[in-house]
Amino acid sequence: GFTAYDVHMSDLLSGRADLRDVTGLVAAGGFSYGDTLGAGEGWARSILFHRELTDAFADFFARPDTFGLGICNGAQMFAALAEHIPGASAWPRFTRNRSEQYEARLSLVEVLDSPSIFFAGMAGSRLPIAVAHGEGFADFSTFGDPAAVHRALRYVDATGAVATTYPANPNGSPDGLTAVTTPDGRFTAMMPHPERVQRTAQFSWTSAAAGSTSPWLRMFRNARAWVG
């Protein structure tokens, strides 16, 4: 239900696109900067090293009518911009997987009760989701506060218990944490890829009708309903 625009950083740098013209921002995953170490950090620095862009993003985050979703590299980028996102000071950084390797497969997550606008009405759901990352470890060693952070998703095992060990927990994050949000729920950063499993045909198995939409599409419908 949205009018969507594909905007590159070069568009923002050149002035061809302006964040004042949009309501929602999705920082997508998918190997930004060649997925070199800290790709999302590099993405964030392309904003932080330009005063005009820093101010533009800070103004966007501060507007009460805006929302944002960071996925994978985008989550890493959002986390690196946390000081400019109201209510995100407790967020961790996302660093190298404890497995020391890239992890790509379907994993099982549980949607937690959180203020995130994306997960409205989804708390308690346990769903498979695509993971594809080398740096998904929720690292509180330098930034963030695990006691204060608003948790939105966590990895669980086949019994529904919190996944604390590999491979059910693909990156080693404490308590299976893999998505965080702000107290008002407008901004969410998540490591897994809901956009890669928005159709049931993208699951490895489902009892739903082939070609139907999966429960993950509700995230985007929730955002559209929030905008009104």
CSV table of C-alpha atoms in Angstrom, one decimal:
chain,number,residue,atom,x,y,z
A,1,GLY,CA,0.0,0.0,0.0
A,2,PHE,CA,3.0,2.3,0.0
A,3,THR,CA,4.5,4.4,-2.8
A,4,ALA,CA,8.0,3.1,-2.8
A,5,TYR,CA,11.2,4.7,-4.0
A,6,ASP,CA,14.6,3.1,-4.5
A,7,VAL,CA,17.0,5.6,-3.1
A,8,HIS,CA,20.8,5.2,-3.1
A,9,MET,CA,23.2,7.1,-0.9
A,10,SER,CA,24.5,9.0,-4.0
A,11,ASP,CA,20.9,10.3,-4.5
A,12,LEU,CA,20.9,11.8,-1.0
A,13,LEU,CA,24.4,13.1,-1.3
A,14,SER,CA,23.6,14.8,-4.6
A,15,GLY,CA,20.3,16.2,-3.5
A,16,ARG,CA,18.3,14.1,-6.0
A,17,ALA,CA,16.4,12.7,-3.0
A,18,ASP,CA,15.4,14.3,0.3
A,19,LEU,CA,14.4,12.6,3.5
A,20,ARG,CA,12.0,15.4,4.2
A,21,ASP,CA,9.8,14.0,1.4
A,22,VAL,CA,9.3,10.5,2.9
A,23,THR,CA,7.6,8.9,5.9
A,24,GLY,CA,9.2,5.5,6.0
A,25,LEU,CA,12.8,4.4,5.5
A,26,VAL,CA,13.9,0.8,5.1
A,27,ALA,CA,17.7,0.3,5.1
A,28,ALA,CA,17.9,-3.0,3.3
A,29,GLY,CA,20.3,-5.9,3.7
A,30,GLY,CA,22.2,-7.5,0.9
A,31,PHE,CA,26.0,-7.1,0.8
A,32,SER,CA,26.5,-3.4,1.0
A,33,TYR,CA,30.1,-2.4,0.3
A,34,GLY,CA,30.8,-5.9,-0.9
A,35,ASP,CA,29.9,-7.2,2.6
A,36,THR,CA,33.4,-6.5,3.8
A,37,LEU,CA,33.9,-6.5,7.6
A,38,GLY,CA,31.7,-3.8,9.1
A,39,ALA,CA,29.8,-3.1,5.9
A,40,GLY,CA,27.0,-1.5,7.9
A,41,GLU,CA,29.5,0.6,9.9
A,42,GLY,CA,30.9,1.8,6.6
A,43,TRP,CA,27.4,2.7,5.4
A,44,ALA,CA,26.8,4.7,8.6
A,45,ARG,CA,30.1,6.5,8.2
A,46,SER,CA,29.0,7.7,4.7
A,47,ILE,CA,26.3,9.5,6.7
A,48,LEU,CA,28.3,10.6,9.8
A,49,PHE,CA,31.2,11.9,7.7
A,50,HIS,CA,28.9,14.4,5.9
A,51,ARG,CA,27.4,17.0,8.2
A,52,GLU,CA,24.4,17.7,5.9
A,53,LEU,CA,23.5,14.0,5.8
A,54,THR,CA,24.0,13.6,9.5
A,55,ASP,CA,21.6,16.4,10.1
A,56,ALA,CA,19.1,15.1,7.5
A,57,PHE,CA,19.0,11.7,9.1
A,58,ALA,CA,18.8,13.1,12.6
A,59,ASP,CA,15.9,15.3,11.5
A,60,PHE,CA,14.1,12.4,9.9
A,61,PHE,CA,14.5,10.2,13.0
A,62,ALA,CA,13.2,13.0,15.2
A,63,ARG,CA,10.0,13.6,13.2
A,64,PRO,CA,7.1,12.0,15.1
A,65,ASP,CA,5.4,10.9,11.8
A,66,THR,CA,8.3,8.8,10.5
A,67,PHE,CA,9.3,5.1,10.9
A,68,GLY,CA,12.3,3.0,9.9
A,69,LEU,CA,13.4,-0.6,9.6
A,70,GLY,CA,17.0,-1.7,9.3
A,71,ILE,CA,17.6,-5.3,8.0
A,72,CYS,CA,21.0,-7.1,8.2
A,73,ASN,CA,23.6,-4.6,6.9
A,74,GLY,CA,20.8,-2.0,7.4
A,75,ALA,CA,20.4,-3.1,11.1
A,76,GLN,CA,24.2,-2.7,11.5
A,77,MET,CA,23.9,0.8,10.0
A,78,PHE,CA,21.0,1.8,12.2
A,79,ALA,CA,22.8,0.6,15.3
A,80,ALA,CA,25.8,2.7,14.3
A,81,LEU,CA,23.5,5.7,14.0
A,82,ALA,CA,21.8,5.0,17.4
A,83,GLU,CA,22.9,8.2,19.0
A,84,HIS,CA,20.8,10.0,16.4
A,85,ILE,CA,17.7,7.8,16.8
A,86,PRO,CA,15.5,8.8,19.8
A,87,GLY,CA,15.4,6.0,22.3
A,88,ALA,CA,18.0,3.8,20.7
A,89,SER,CA,20.9,4.4,23.1
A,90,ALA,CA,20.5,0.9,24.6
A,91,TRP,CA,21.0,-0.8,21.3
A,92,PRO,CA,24.0,-3.1,20.8
A,93,ARG,CA,26.4,-3.1,17.8
A,94,PHE,CA,26.2,-6.1,15.5
A,95,THR,CA,29.6,-7.7,15.1
A,96,ARG,CA,31.3,-10.9,13.9
A,97,ASN,CA,29.4,-14.1,14.4
A,98,ARG,CA,30.7,-16.3,17.1
A,99,SER,CA,31.0,-19.1,14.6
A,100,GLU,CA,33.5,-16.9,12.7
A,101,GLN,CA,31.8,-17.6,9.5
A,102,TYR,CA,28.9,-16.5,7.3
A,103,GLU,CA,25.6,-18.1,8.2
A,104,ALA,CA,22.8,-18.5,5.6
A,105,ARG,CA,19.7,-20.7,6.1
A,106,LEU,CA,16.2,-20.6,7.6
A,107,SER,CA,16.2,-20.2,11.4
A,108,LEU,CA,13.4,-20.2,13.9
A,109,VAL,CA,12.5,-17.0,15.8
A,110,GLU,CA,10.0,-15.9,18.3
A,111,VAL,CA,8.3,-12.5,18.1
A,112,LEU,CA,8.5,-10.9,21.5
A,113,ASP,CA,6.0,-8.5,23.1
A,114,SER,CA,7.5,-5.1,22.2
A,115,PRO,CA,6.4,-1.6,21.2
A,116,SER,CA,7.6,-2.1,17.6
A,117,ILE,CA,5.0,-0.9,15.1
A,118,PHE,CA,6.1,-3.7,12.7
A,119,PHE,CA,5.2,-6.5,15.1
A,120,ALA,CA,1.8,-5.3,16.3
A,121,GLY,CA,-0.4,-8.3,17.0
A,122,MET,CA,2.4,-10.8,16.3
A,123,ALA,CA,3.8,-11.4,19.8
A,124,GLY,CA,4.2,-15.1,20.6
A,125,SER,CA,4.5,-16.1,17.0
A,126,ARG,CA,7.3,-18.6,16.2
A,127,LEU,CA,8.2,-18.5,12.6
A,128,PRO,CA,11.0,-19.6,10.2
A,129,ILE,CA,12.9,-16.7,8.7
A,130,ALA,CA,15.9,-16.3,6.4
A,131,VAL,CA,19.3,-15.4,7.9
A,132,ALA,CA,22.2,-14.4,5.7
A,133,HIS,CA,25.0,-12.7,7.7
A,134,GLY,CA,28.5,-12.8,8.9
A,135,GLU,CA,28.1,-10.1,11.5
A,136,GLY,CA,24.9,-10.7,13.5
A,137,PHE,CA,26.2,-11.0,17.0
A,138,ALA,CA,24.4,-8.5,19.3
A,139,ASP,CA,27.5,-7.1,21.0
A,140,PHE,CA,26.9,-5.0,24.2
A,141,SER,CA,30.6,-4.9,25.2
A,142,THR,CA,31.1,-1.3,23.9
A,143,PHE,CA,27.7,0.1,23.2
A,144,GLY,CA,24.2,-0.4,24.5
A,145,ASP,CA,22.6,-1.8,27.7
A,146,PRO,CA,21.2,-5.4,27.7
A,147,ALA,CA,19.0,-4.6,30.7
A,148,ALA,CA,17.4,-1.6,29.1
A,149,VAL,CA,17.1,-2.5,25.4
A,150,HIS,CA,13.7,-3.2,23.9
A,151,ARG,CA,13.8,-6.7,22.4
A,152,ALA,CA,11.7,-7.6,19.5
A,153,LEU,CA,12.8,-11.0,18.2
A,154,ARG,CA,14.9,-13.9,19.5
A,155,TYR,CA,16.1,-17.2,18.1
A,156,VAL,CA,14.4,-20.3,19.6
A,157,ASP,CA,15.0,-24.0,19.1
A,158,ALA,CA,12.6,-26.6,17.9
A,159,THR,CA,11.0,-26.9,21.3
A,160,GLY,CA,10.4,-23.1,21.6
A,161,ALA,CA,13.1,-22.6,24.2
A,162,VAL,CA,15.5,-19.6,23.8
A,163,ALA,CA,18.3,-20.7,21.5
A,164,THR,CA,21.6,-20.1,23.2
A,165,THR,CA,23.8,-22.5,21.3
A,166,TYR,CA,24.8,-23.0,17.6
A,167,PRO,CA,23.2,-23.7,15.1
A,168,ALA,CA,19.7,-22.8,16.4
A,169,ASN,CA,21.4,-19.5,17.4
A,170,PRO,CA,23.4,-18.8,14.2
A,171,ASN,CA,25.5,-15.9,15.6
A,172,GLY,CA,25.8,-16.5,19.3
A,173,SER,CA,23.9,-13.4,20.4
A,174,PRO,CA,23.0,-13.4,24.2
A,175,ASP,CA,19.5,-14.8,24.9
A,176,GLY,CA,19.1,-15.3,21.1
A,177,LEU,CA,18.5,-11.6,20.6
A,178,THR,CA,18.2,-10.7,16.9
A,179,ALA,CA,16.0,-7.6,16.8
A,180,VAL,CA,15.7,-4.4,18.8
A,181,THR,CA,13.3,-1.4,18.7
A,182,THR,CA,12.8,2.0,20.3
A,183,PRO,CA,10.4,2.7,23.2
A,184,ASP,CA,7.9,4.3,20.8
A,185,GLY,CA,8.3,1.4,18.4
A,186,ARG,CA,8.9,3.6,15.3
A,187,PHE,CA,12.4,2.3,14.6
A,188,THR,CA,13.4,-1.4,14.5
A,189,ALA,CA,16.7,-3.0,13.6
A,190,MET,CA,16.7,-6.8,12.9
A,191,MET,CA,19.3,-9.1,11.6
A,192,PRO,CA,17.1,-11.8,9.8
A,193,HIS,CA,15.4,-11.1,6.5
A,194,PRO,CA,11.6,-11.1,6.6
A,195,GLU,CA,11.5,-9.7,3.0
A,196,ARG,CA,13.0,-13.0,1.8
A,197,VAL,CA,10.2,-15.1,3.2
A,198,GLN,CA,7.1,-12.9,2.5
A,199,ARG,CA,5.7,-15.7,0.4
A,200,THR,CA,5.0,-19.3,1.6
A,201,ALA,CA,6.9,-20.6,-1.5
A,202,GLN,CA,10.1,-19.2,0.1
A,203,PHE,CA,9.8,-21.5,3.2
A,204,SER,CA,11.4,-25.0,3.1
A,205,TRP,CA,8.0,-26.5,4.1
A,206,THR,CA,4.6,-25.1,5.0
A,207,SER,CA,1.0,-26.4,5.2
A,208,ALA,CA,-0.3,-23.2,3.7
A,209,ALA,CA,-1.4,-22.9,0.1
A,210,ALA,CA,1.4,-22.5,-2.5
A,211,GLY,CA,1.9,-18.9,-3.6
A,212,SER,CA,0.1,-17.4,-0.6
A,213,THR,CA,1.6,-14.7,1.5
A,214,SER,CA,3.5,-15.7,4.6
A,215,PRO,CA,2.9,-14.2,8.1
A,216,TRP,CA,6.0,-12.0,7.6
A,217,LEU,CA,4.1,-9.7,5.2
A,218,ARG,CA,2.1,-8.5,8.2
A,219,MET,CA,5.2,-6.5,9.3
A,220,PHE,CA,4.8,-4.2,6.3
A,221,ARG,CA,1.0,-4.1,6.5
A,222,ASN,CA,1.4,-3.1,10.1
A,223,ALA,CA,3.6,-0.2,9.1
A,224,ARG,CA,1.1,0.9,6.5
A,225,ALA,CA,-1.7,0.7,9.1
A,226,TRP,CA,0.4,2.8,11.5
A,227,VAL,CA,0.9,5.5,8.9
A,228,GLY,CA,-2.9,5.6,8.4
